[in-house]
PDB file of C-alpha atoms in Angstrom:
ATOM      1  CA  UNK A   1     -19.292 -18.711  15.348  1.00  0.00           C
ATOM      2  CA  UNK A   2     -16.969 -17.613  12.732  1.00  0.00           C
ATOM      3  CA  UNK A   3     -15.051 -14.364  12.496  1.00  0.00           C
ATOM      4  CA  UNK A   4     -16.400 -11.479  10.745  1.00  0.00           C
ATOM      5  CA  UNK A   5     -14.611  -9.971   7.651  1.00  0.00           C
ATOM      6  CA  UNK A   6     -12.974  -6.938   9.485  1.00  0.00           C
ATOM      7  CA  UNK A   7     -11.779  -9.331  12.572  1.00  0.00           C
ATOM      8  CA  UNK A   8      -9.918 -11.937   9.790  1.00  0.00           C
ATOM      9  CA  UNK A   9      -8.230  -8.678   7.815  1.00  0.00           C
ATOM     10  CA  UNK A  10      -7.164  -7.483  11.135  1.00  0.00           C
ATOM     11  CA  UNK A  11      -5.882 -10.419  12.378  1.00  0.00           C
ATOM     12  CA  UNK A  12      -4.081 -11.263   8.832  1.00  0.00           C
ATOM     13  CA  UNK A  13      -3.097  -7.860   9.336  1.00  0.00           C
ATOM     14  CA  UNK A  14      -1.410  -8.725  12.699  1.00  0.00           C
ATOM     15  CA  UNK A  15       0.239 -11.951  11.513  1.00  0.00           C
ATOM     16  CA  UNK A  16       1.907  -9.996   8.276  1.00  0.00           C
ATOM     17  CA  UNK A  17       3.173  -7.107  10.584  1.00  0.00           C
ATOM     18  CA  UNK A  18       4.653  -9.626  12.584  1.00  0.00           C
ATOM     19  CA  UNK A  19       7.907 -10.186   9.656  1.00  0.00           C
ATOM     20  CA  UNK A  20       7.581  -7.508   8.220  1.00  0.00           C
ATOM     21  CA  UNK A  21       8.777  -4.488   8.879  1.00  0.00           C
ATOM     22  CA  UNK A  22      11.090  -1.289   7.143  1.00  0.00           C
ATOM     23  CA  UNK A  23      13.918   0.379   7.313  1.00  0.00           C
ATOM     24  CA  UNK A  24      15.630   3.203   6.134  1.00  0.00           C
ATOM     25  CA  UNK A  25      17.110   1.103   2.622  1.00  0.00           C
ATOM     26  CA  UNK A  26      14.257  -0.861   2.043  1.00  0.00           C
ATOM     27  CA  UNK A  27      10.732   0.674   3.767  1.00  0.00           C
ATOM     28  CA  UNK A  28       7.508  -1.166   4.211  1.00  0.00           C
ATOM     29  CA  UNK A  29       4.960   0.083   1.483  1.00  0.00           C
ATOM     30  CA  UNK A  30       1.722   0.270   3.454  1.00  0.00           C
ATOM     31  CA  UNK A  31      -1.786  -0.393   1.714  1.00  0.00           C
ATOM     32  CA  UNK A  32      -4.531   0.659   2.953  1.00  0.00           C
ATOM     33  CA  UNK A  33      -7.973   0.501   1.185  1.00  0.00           C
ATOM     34  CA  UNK A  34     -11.393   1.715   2.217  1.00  0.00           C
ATOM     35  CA  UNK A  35     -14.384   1.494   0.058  1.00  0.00           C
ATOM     36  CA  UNK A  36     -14.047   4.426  -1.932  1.00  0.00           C
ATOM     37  CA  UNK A  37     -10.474   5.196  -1.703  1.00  0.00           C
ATOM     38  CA  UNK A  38      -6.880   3.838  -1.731  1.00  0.00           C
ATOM     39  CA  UNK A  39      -3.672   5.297   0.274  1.00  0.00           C
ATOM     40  CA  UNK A  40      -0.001   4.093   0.136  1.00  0.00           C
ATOM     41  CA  UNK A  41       2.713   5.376   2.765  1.00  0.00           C
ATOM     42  CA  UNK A  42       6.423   4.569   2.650  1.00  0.00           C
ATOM     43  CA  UNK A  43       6.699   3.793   6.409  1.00  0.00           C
ATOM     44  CA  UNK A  44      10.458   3.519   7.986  1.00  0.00           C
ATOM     45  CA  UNK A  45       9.511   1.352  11.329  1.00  0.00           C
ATOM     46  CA  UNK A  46      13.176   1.547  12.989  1.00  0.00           C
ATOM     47  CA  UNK A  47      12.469   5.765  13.390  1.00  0.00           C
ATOM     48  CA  UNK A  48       8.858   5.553  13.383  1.00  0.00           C
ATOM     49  CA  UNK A  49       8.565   7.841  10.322  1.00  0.00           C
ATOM     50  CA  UNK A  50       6.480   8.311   7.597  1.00  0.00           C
ATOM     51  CA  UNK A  51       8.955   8.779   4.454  1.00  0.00           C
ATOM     52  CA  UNK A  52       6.105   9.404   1.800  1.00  0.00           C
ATOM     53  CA  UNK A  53       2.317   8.962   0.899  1.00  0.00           C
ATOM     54  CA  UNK A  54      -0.002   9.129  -2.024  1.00  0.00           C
ATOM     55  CA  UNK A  55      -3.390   8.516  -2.120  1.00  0.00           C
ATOM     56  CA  UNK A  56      -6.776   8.431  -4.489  1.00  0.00           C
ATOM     57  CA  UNK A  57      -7.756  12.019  -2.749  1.00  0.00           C
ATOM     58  CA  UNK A  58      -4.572  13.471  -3.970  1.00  0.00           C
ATOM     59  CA  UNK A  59      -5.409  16.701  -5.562  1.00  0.00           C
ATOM     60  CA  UNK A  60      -2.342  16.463  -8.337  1.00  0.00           C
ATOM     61  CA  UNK A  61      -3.465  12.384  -9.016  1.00  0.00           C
ATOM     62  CA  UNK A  62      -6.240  13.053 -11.928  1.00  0.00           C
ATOM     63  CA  UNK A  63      -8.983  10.285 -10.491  1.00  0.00           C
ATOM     64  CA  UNK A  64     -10.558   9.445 -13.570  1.00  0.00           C
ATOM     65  CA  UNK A  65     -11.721   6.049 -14.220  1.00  0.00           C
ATOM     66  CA  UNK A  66     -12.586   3.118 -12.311  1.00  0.00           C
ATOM     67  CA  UNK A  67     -10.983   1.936  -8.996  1.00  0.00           C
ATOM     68  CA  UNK A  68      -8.751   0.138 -10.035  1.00  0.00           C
ATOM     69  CA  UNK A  69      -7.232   2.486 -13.101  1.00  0.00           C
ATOM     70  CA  UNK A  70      -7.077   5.307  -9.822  1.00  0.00           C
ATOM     71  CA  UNK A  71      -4.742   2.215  -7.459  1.00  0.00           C
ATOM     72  CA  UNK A  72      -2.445   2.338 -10.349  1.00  0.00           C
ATOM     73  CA  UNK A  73      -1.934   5.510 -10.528  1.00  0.00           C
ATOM     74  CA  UNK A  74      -1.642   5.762  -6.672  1.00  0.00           C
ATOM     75  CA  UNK A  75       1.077   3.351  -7.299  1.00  0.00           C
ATOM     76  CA  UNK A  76       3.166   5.280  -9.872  1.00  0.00           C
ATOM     77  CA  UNK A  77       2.994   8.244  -7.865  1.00  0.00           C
ATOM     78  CA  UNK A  78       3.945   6.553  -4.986  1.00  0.00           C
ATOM     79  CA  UNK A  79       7.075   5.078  -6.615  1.00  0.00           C
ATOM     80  CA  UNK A  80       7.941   8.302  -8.171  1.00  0.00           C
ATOM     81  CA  UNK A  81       8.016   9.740  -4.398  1.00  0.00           C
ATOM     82  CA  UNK A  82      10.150   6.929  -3.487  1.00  0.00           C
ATOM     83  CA  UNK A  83      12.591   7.427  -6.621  1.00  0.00           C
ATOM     84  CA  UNK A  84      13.044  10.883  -5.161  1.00  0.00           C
ATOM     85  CA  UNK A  85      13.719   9.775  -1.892  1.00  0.00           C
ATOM     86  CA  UNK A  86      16.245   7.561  -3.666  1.00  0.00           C
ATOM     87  CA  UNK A  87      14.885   4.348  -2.497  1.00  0.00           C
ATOM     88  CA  UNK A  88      14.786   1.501  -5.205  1.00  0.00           C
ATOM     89  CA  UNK A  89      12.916  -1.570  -3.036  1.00  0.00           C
ATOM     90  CA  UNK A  90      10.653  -1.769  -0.584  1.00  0.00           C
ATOM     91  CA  UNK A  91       8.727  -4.185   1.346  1.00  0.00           C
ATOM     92  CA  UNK A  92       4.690  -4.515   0.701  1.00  0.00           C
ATOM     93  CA  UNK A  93       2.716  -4.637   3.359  1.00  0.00           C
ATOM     94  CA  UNK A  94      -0.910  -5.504   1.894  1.00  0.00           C
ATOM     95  CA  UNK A  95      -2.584  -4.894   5.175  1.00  0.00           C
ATOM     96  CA  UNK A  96      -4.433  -7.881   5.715  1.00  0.00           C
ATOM     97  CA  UNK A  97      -6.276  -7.614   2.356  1.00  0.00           C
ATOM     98  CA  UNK A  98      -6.194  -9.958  -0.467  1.00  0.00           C
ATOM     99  CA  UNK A  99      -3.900  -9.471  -3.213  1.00  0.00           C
ATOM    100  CA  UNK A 100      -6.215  -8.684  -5.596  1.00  0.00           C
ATOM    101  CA  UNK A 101      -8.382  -6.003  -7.277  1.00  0.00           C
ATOM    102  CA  UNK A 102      -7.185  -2.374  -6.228  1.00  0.00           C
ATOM    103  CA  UNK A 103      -4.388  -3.766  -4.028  1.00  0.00           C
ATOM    104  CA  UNK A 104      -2.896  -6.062  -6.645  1.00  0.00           C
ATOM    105  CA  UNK A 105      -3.537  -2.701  -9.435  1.00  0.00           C
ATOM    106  CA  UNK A 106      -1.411  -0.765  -7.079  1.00  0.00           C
ATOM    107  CA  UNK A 107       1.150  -2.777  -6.497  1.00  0.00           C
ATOM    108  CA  UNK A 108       1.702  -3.280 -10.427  1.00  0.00           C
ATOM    109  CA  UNK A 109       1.590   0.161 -10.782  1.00  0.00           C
ATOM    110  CA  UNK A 110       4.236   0.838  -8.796  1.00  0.00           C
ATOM    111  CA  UNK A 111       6.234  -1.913 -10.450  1.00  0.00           C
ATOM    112  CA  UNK A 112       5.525  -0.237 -13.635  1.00  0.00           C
ATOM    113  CA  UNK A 113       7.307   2.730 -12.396  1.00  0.00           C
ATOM    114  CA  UNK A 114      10.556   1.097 -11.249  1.00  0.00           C
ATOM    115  CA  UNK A 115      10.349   0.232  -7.397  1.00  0.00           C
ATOM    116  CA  UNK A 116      11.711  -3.507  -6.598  1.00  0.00           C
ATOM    117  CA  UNK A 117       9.504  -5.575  -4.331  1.00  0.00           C
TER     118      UNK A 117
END
């Protein structure tokens, strides 16, 4: 029997964490999507520290609009946080999802607002 949907994303999810991982310079910009909403975290993995996050439940993020018009905001506001920070690239961790849809809008969005992938 096949796998289910949640058992191939997790074990994409495995392979991808596998090479890739952050550092201080360039973190890993973590995706994480759920059916309703969409988070990002700016994750150093040599400290073990979470550097930033935005998400769709943000109170200052207006979430008007459809899904994916919210992931691209999520994704400006999560490159502004890094541009703070002073980080310019990162490394995207899509977390086992396809890049598509809300992942793919987020990821633009954030490329819209300056951060190097």
């Amino acid at each position: 029997m096949g796998l289910s949907k949640t058992e191939r994303r997790l074990r994409i999810r495995r392979r991808i964490r596998k090479i890739s991982s952050g550092t201080e310079a360039r973190p890993r910009l973590s995706v994480f999507r759920s059916n309703k909403e969409i988070y990002a975290q700016l994750i150093d993995d040599n400290k073990g520290v979470t550097l930033a996050a935005a998400s769709s439940r943000d109170k200052d993020l207006e979430a008007k609009g459809t899904k994916s018009e919210v992931a691209t905001l999520v994704g400006k506001a999560i490159a502004e946080k890094a541009k703070k920070l002073g980080v310019e690239a990162v490394a995207f961790d899509r977390g086992g999802n396809l890049y598509h849809g809300r992942v793919k809008s987020l990821a633009e969005g954030a490329r819209e607002a300056g951060l190097k992938f």
